[in-house]
mmCIF file of C-alpha atoms in Angstrom:
data_model
loop_
_atom_site.group_PDB
_atom_site.id
_atom_site.type_symbol
_atom_site.label_atom_id
_atom_site.label_comp_id
_atom_site.label_asym_id
_atom_site.label_seq_id
_atom_site.Cartn_x
_atom_site.Cartn_y
_atom_site.Cartn_z
ATOM 1 C CA MET A 224 -18.834 9.376 -57.660
ATOM 2 C CA ALA A 225 -19.908 10.163 -54.093
ATOM 3 C CA SER A 226 -20.723 6.506 -53.419
ATOM 4 C CA GLU A 227 -17.339 5.418 -54.803
ATOM 5 C CA LEU A 228 -15.578 7.961 -52.588
ATOM 6 C CA CYS A 229 -17.431 6.675 -49.533
ATOM 7 C CA LEU A 230 -16.412 3.095 -50.403
ATOM 8 C CA ILE A 231 -12.744 4.101 -50.720
ATOM 9 C CA LEU A 232 -12.861 5.913 -47.387
ATOM 10 C CA LEU A 233 -14.362 2.856 -45.724
ATOM 11 C CA LEU A 234 -11.608 0.656 -47.146
ATOM 12 C CA LEU A 235 -8.929 3.037 -45.917
ATOM 13 C CA LEU A 236 -10.291 3.396 -42.407
ATOM 14 C CA PRO A 237 -8.641 1.072 -39.840
ATOM 15 C CA PHE A 238 -10.774 -1.707 -38.462
ATOM 16 C CA PRO A 239 -11.815 -1.115 -34.850
ATOM 17 C CA SER A 240 -9.561 -2.790 -32.305
ATOM 18 C CA HIS A 241 -10.925 -5.690 -30.276
ATOM 19 C CA SER A 242 -8.566 -4.698 -27.488
ATOM 20 C CA ALA A 243 -9.230 -2.068 -24.850
ATOM 21 C CA ASP A 244 -5.619 -0.940 -25.289
ATOM 22 C CA PRO A 245 -4.019 0.864 -28.268
ATOM 23 C CA ASP A 246 -2.851 -1.395 -31.085
ATOM 24 C CA PRO A 247 0.871 -2.256 -31.014
ATOM 25 C CA LEU A 248 3.106 -0.837 -33.742
ATOM 26 C CA GLN A 249 5.777 -3.544 -33.527
ATOM 27 C CA ASP A 250 6.034 -7.334 -33.118
ATOM 28 C CA PHE A 251 6.534 -7.012 -29.387
ATOM 29 C CA CYS A 252 7.480 -4.492 -26.721
ATOM 30 C CA ILE A 253 8.754 -6.204 -23.587
ATOM 31 C CA ALA A 254 8.021 -3.693 -20.833
ATOM 32 C CA ASP A 255 10.859 -1.870 -19.170
ATOM 33 C CA LEU A 256 9.153 -1.495 -15.801
ATOM 34 C CA LYS A 257 11.916 0.837 -14.627
ATOM 35 C CA GLY A 258 11.265 3.264 -17.465
ATOM 36 C CA THR A 259 10.568 6.832 -16.437
ATOM 37 C CA ILE A 260 7.752 7.415 -18.945
ATOM 38 C CA SER A 261 4.550 5.366 -19.116
ATOM 39 C CA VAL A 262 1.672 6.471 -21.362
ATOM 40 C CA ASN A 263 -0.815 3.681 -22.157
ATOM 41 C CA GLY A 264 2.040 1.239 -21.791
ATOM 42 C CA PHE A 265 5.631 1.003 -20.701
ATOM 43 C CA PRO A 266 8.783 1.807 -22.700
ATOM 44 C CA CYS A 267 10.206 -1.145 -24.600
ATOM 45 C CA LYS A 268 13.214 -3.079 -23.407
ATOM 46 C CA PRO A 269 15.986 -2.848 -26.035
ATOM 47 C CA GLY A 270 15.637 -5.701 -28.482
ATOM 48 C CA SER A 271 19.194 -6.814 -27.813
ATOM 49 C CA ASN A 272 18.220 -7.490 -24.176
ATOM 50 C CA VAL A 273 15.134 -9.581 -24.969
ATOM 51 C CA THR A 274 15.378 -13.295 -24.127
ATOM 52 C CA SER A 275 13.094 -16.317 -24.469
ATOM 53 C CA ASP A 276 12.063 -15.950 -20.822
ATOM 54 C CA ASP A 277 10.381 -12.635 -21.663
ATOM 55 C CA PHE A 278 7.646 -14.544 -23.528
ATOM 56 C CA PHE A 279 6.802 -17.032 -20.776
ATOM 57 C CA PHE A 280 5.260 -16.707 -17.297
ATOM 58 C CA ASP A 281 4.518 -19.253 -14.552
ATOM 59 C CA GLY A 282 2.889 -16.922 -12.034
ATOM 60 C CA LEU A 283 -0.529 -18.567 -12.400
ATOM 61 C CA SER A 284 0.683 -22.107 -11.781
ATOM 62 C CA GLN A 285 0.513 -22.170 -7.972
ATOM 63 C CA GLU A 286 -2.582 -22.329 -5.769
ATOM 64 C CA GLY A 287 -3.178 -19.061 -3.928
ATOM 65 C CA ASN A 288 -3.484 -18.588 -0.172
ATOM 66 C CA THR A 289 -7.167 -18.223 0.710
ATOM 67 C CA ASN A 290 -6.574 -17.861 4.446
ATOM 68 C CA ASN A 291 -7.953 -14.324 4.669
ATOM 69 C CA SER A 292 -11.176 -12.510 5.502
ATOM 70 C CA PHE A 293 -12.642 -13.095 2.039
ATOM 71 C CA GLY A 294 -11.461 -16.684 1.627
ATOM 72 C CA SER A 295 -10.094 -15.959 -1.828
ATOM 73 C CA SER A 296 -6.863 -15.221 -3.641
ATOM 74 C CA VAL A 297 -6.197 -13.495 -6.972
ATOM 75 C CA ALA A 298 -2.914 -14.013 -8.815
ATOM 76 C CA GLN A 299 -2.553 -11.386 -11.522
ATOM 77 C CA GLY A 300 -0.944 -12.057 -14.867
ATOM 78 C CA ASN A 301 -0.878 -8.470 -16.090
ATOM 79 C CA VAL A 302 1.936 -6.384 -17.557
ATOM 80 C CA LEU A 303 3.313 -5.573 -14.103
ATOM 81 C CA ALA A 304 3.867 -9.282 -13.430
ATOM 82 C CA PHE A 305 4.476 -10.413 -17.027
ATOM 83 C CA PRO A 306 6.198 -7.565 -18.940
ATOM 84 C CA GLY A 307 5.882 -9.487 -22.208
ATOM 85 C CA LEU A 308 2.202 -8.478 -22.322
ATOM 86 C CA ASN A 309 3.103 -4.809 -22.783
ATOM 87 C CA THR A 310 0.986 -3.176 -25.571
ATOM 88 C CA LEU A 311 -0.626 -6.509 -26.537
ATOM 89 C CA GLY A 312 -4.007 -5.772 -24.963
ATOM 90 C CA ILE A 313 -4.385 -9.059 -23.068
ATOM 91 C CA SER A 314 -3.862 -10.415 -19.550
ATOM 92 C CA MET A 315 -5.103 -13.186 -17.262
ATOM 93 C CA ASN A 316 -5.806 -13.858 -13.591
ATOM 94 C CA ARG A 317 -5.966 -16.974 -11.480
ATOM 95 C CA VAL A 318 -8.671 -16.899 -8.783
ATOM 96 C CA ASP A 319 -8.717 -19.462 -5.959
ATOM 97 C CA ILE A 320 -11.754 -19.453 -3.654
ATOM 98 C CA ALA A 321 -12.179 -21.592 -0.527
ATOM 99 C CA PRO A 322 -15.569 -23.184 0.284
ATOM 100 C CA GLY A 323 -17.833 -20.329 1.335
ATOM 101 C CA GLY A 324 -15.229 -17.815 0.146
ATOM 102 C CA LEU A 325 -15.896 -14.756 -1.960
ATOM 103 C CA ASN A 326 -14.074 -12.817 -4.633
ATOM 104 C CA PRO A 327 -15.732 -9.601 -3.406
ATOM 105 C CA PRO A 328 -17.724 -7.167 -5.556
ATOM 106 C CA HIS A 329 -15.327 -5.321 -7.845
ATOM 107 C CA SER A 330 -15.003 -3.891 -11.325
ATOM 108 C CA HIS A 331 -12.322 -3.569 -13.988
ATOM 109 C CA PRO A 332 -12.324 -0.016 -15.379
ATOM 110 C CA ARG A 333 -10.175 -0.779 -18.405
ATOM 111 C CA ALA A 334 -11.308 -4.189 -19.639
ATOM 112 C CA THR A 335 -14.042 -6.695 -20.336
ATOM 113 C CA GLU A 336 -13.518 -9.981 -18.517
ATOM 114 C CA SER A 337 -14.205 -13.536 -19.586
ATOM 115 C CA GLY A 338 -13.643 -16.496 -17.306
ATOM 116 C CA ILE A 339 -13.850 -20.253 -17.099
ATOM 117 C CA VAL A 340 -14.491 -22.342 -14.016
ATOM 118 C CA VAL A 341 -11.854 -25.074 -13.746
ATOM 119 C CA GLN A 342 -12.940 -26.566 -10.422
ATOM 120 C CA GLY A 343 -15.801 -26.181 -7.973
ATOM 121 C CA THR A 344 -19.253 -24.599 -7.987
ATOM 122 C CA LEU A 345 -19.564 -20.823 -8.035
ATOM 123 C CA LEU A 346 -22.315 -18.258 -7.955
ATOM 124 C CA VAL A 347 -21.181 -15.625 -10.460
ATOM 125 C CA GLY A 348 -23.100 -12.358 -10.380
ATOM 126 C CA LEU A 349 -22.968 -8.954 -12.032
ATOM 127 C CA MET A 350 -24.870 -5.689 -11.722
ATOM 128 C CA THR A 351 -25.632 -3.302 -14.574
ATOM 129 C CA THR A 352 -25.610 0.492 -14.452
ATOM 130 C CA GLY A 353 -29.404 0.230 -14.362
ATOM 131 C CA ASN A 354 -29.238 -1.726 -11.073
ATOM 132 C CA VAL A 355 -30.256 -5.016 -12.683
ATOM 133 C CA PHE A 356 -28.669 -8.104 -11.112
ATOM 134 C CA TYR A 357 -27.767 -11.178 -13.189
ATOM 135 C CA SER A 358 -26.357 -14.384 -11.715
ATOM 136 C CA LYS A 359 -25.921 -18.101 -12.262
ATOM 137 C CA ASN A 360 -24.347 -21.093 -10.541
ATOM 138 C CA LEU A 361 -21.472 -22.395 -12.660
ATOM 139 C CA THR A 362 -19.460 -25.594 -12.531
ATOM 140 C CA ALA A 363 -16.250 -26.807 -14.157
ATOM 141 C CA GLY A 364 -16.039 -26.061 -17.875
ATOM 142 C CA GLN A 365 -18.617 -23.272 -17.876
ATOM 143 C CA MET A 366 -17.752 -19.717 -18.877
ATOM 144 C CA PHE A 367 -18.925 -16.233 -18.006
ATOM 145 C CA VAL A 368 -18.401 -12.723 -19.352
ATOM 146 C CA ILE A 369 -18.389 -9.409 -17.481
ATOM 147 C CA PRO A 370 -18.733 -6.271 -19.634
ATOM 148 C CA ARG A 371 -16.144 -3.602 -18.982
ATOM 149 C CA GLY A 372 -16.635 -1.588 -15.815
ATOM 150 C CA LEU A 373 -19.579 -3.547 -14.371
ATOM 151 C CA VAL A 374 -19.527 -4.625 -10.718
ATOM 152 C CA HIS A 375 -19.345 -8.397 -10.282
ATOM 153 C CA PHE A 376 -18.352 -11.168 -7.847
ATOM 154 C CA GLN A 377 -17.789 -14.895 -7.506
ATOM 155 C CA LEU A 378 -19.001 -16.845 -4.446
ATOM 156 C CA ASN A 379 -18.000 -20.448 -3.792
ATOM 157 C CA VAL A 380 -21.283 -22.230 -3.065
ATOM 158 C CA GLY A 381 -19.796 -25.733 -3.241
ATOM 159 C CA GLN A 382 -18.089 -28.030 -0.767
ATOM 160 C CA GLU A 383 -14.646 -27.954 -2.374
ATOM 161 C CA LYS A 384 -12.104 -25.348 -3.383
ATOM 162 C CA ALA A 385 -12.944 -23.455 -6.564
ATOM 163 C CA LEU A 386 -10.563 -22.350 -9.291
ATOM 164 C CA ILE A 387 -11.197 -19.834 -12.061
ATOM 165 C CA PHE A 388 -9.004 -18.483 -14.818
ATOM 166 C CA THR A 389 -10.054 -15.104 -16.201
ATOM 167 C CA ALA A 390 -8.906 -13.199 -19.281
ATOM 168 C CA PHE A 391 -9.009 -9.489 -20.091
ATOM 169 C CA ASN A 392 -8.690 -7.367 -23.229
ATOM 170 C CA SER A 393 -6.161 -5.077 -21.559
ATOM 171 C CA HIS A 394 -2.600 -5.608 -20.405
ATOM 172 C CA LEU A 395 -3.518 -3.737 -17.188
ATOM 173 C CA PRO A 396 -7.296 -3.984 -16.560
ATOM 174 C CA GLY A 397 -7.212 -2.511 -13.053
ATOM 175 C CA ALA A 398 -9.489 -3.551 -10.211
ATOM 176 C CA VAL A 399 -11.803 -1.425 -8.085
ATOM 177 C CA VAL A 400 -12.563 -3.675 -5.081
ATOM 178 C CA LEU A 401 -15.567 -1.996 -3.487
ATOM 179 C CA PRO A 402 -15.186 -2.954 0.198
ATOM 180 C CA LEU A 403 -11.481 -2.109 0.193
ATOM 181 C CA ASN A 404 -11.910 1.131 -1.729
ATOM 182 C CA LEU A 405 -14.684 2.320 0.566
ATOM 183 C CA PHE A 406 -13.470 1.124 3.945
ATOM 184 C CA ALA A 407 -9.690 0.690 3.655
ATOM 185 C CA SER A 408 -8.523 3.514 1.396
ATOM 186 C CA THR A 409 -5.654 5.871 2.253
ATOM 187 C CA PRO A 410 -6.544 8.476 3.307
ATOM 188 C CA SER A 411 -9.899 7.238 4.561
ATOM 189 C CA VAL A 412 -13.202 8.114 2.960
ATOM 190 C CA PRO A 413 -14.876 10.549 5.410
ATOM 191 C CA ASP A 414 -17.157 8.764 7.848
ATOM 192 C CA ASN A 415 -20.033 11.161 7.195
ATOM 193 C CA VAL A 416 -19.909 10.185 3.511
ATOM 194 C CA LEU A 417 -20.158 6.495 4.390
ATOM 195 C CA THR A 418 -22.906 6.902 7.001
ATOM 196 C CA LYS A 419 -24.964 8.945 4.549
ATOM 197 C CA ALA A 420 -24.332 6.634 1.604
ATOM 198 C CA PHE A 421 -25.270 3.467 3.486
ATOM 199 C CA GLN A 422 -27.874 5.091 5.758
ATOM 200 C CA VAL A 423 -26.302 3.676 8.925
ATOM 201 C CA GLU A 424 -24.946 5.039 12.199
ATOM 202 C CA GLN A 425 -21.273 5.709 12.929
ATOM 203 C CA PRO A 426 -20.695 2.524 15.016
ATOM 204 C CA VAL A 427 -21.571 0.390 11.984
ATOM 205 C CA ILE A 428 -18.933 2.149 9.882
ATOM 206 C CA ASP A 429 -16.382 1.811 12.680
ATOM 207 C CA GLU A 430 -17.047 -1.910 12.938
ATOM 208 C CA ILE A 431 -16.679 -2.473 9.203
ATOM 209 C CA LYS A 432 -13.467 -0.449 9.056
ATOM 210 C CA SER A 433 -12.026 -2.406 11.961
ATOM 211 C CA THR A 434 -12.332 -5.649 9.986
ATOM 212 C CA PHE A 435 -10.012 -4.159 7.360
ATOM 213 C CA GLY A 436 -7.553 -2.792 9.874
ATOM 214 C CA GLY A 437 -8.935 0.753 9.729
#
């Protein structure tokens, strides 16, 4: 009897979600980005206002501008840019990287990332919480995966522009970009925290901050 009860309970329990976001309770929920309440998603646009355009997005179709200090550009296809993704637990990015450019070390606190190289040659690296570094040079057609929350980067080690498309199991994965968070936050991280953390003198911190307009 006990074994039968356990079997019934197992059958009744919901299967674990493969998404980092809560499971949707309706066919779709086009985000109302002007809604006043947002808890793990945005309020739904009234069904009568939904159109075909709500299910399509061309924001990843254009090459990004890599004329910046990192030599890279990230176009985000998350719920803020594509409201049709609301509550669906998925999103995508387009990453363009110039020769020698870098998508700097960053992490996604709310999602695991998978990506495919479409063009170019990239060094893709990630660091674990145990300070173990993994990396590999990838070319067109090769994939990578970054477990949720781990710091990672992509460096263009080829002679041509590189293009990556990445996918996430969250409609809003978030991005913690380490150099920007540490040296270009508002308000600023106290200098004595940075000098102690990196074991350097104040002029070094000042120089780094100046490159980010600090």
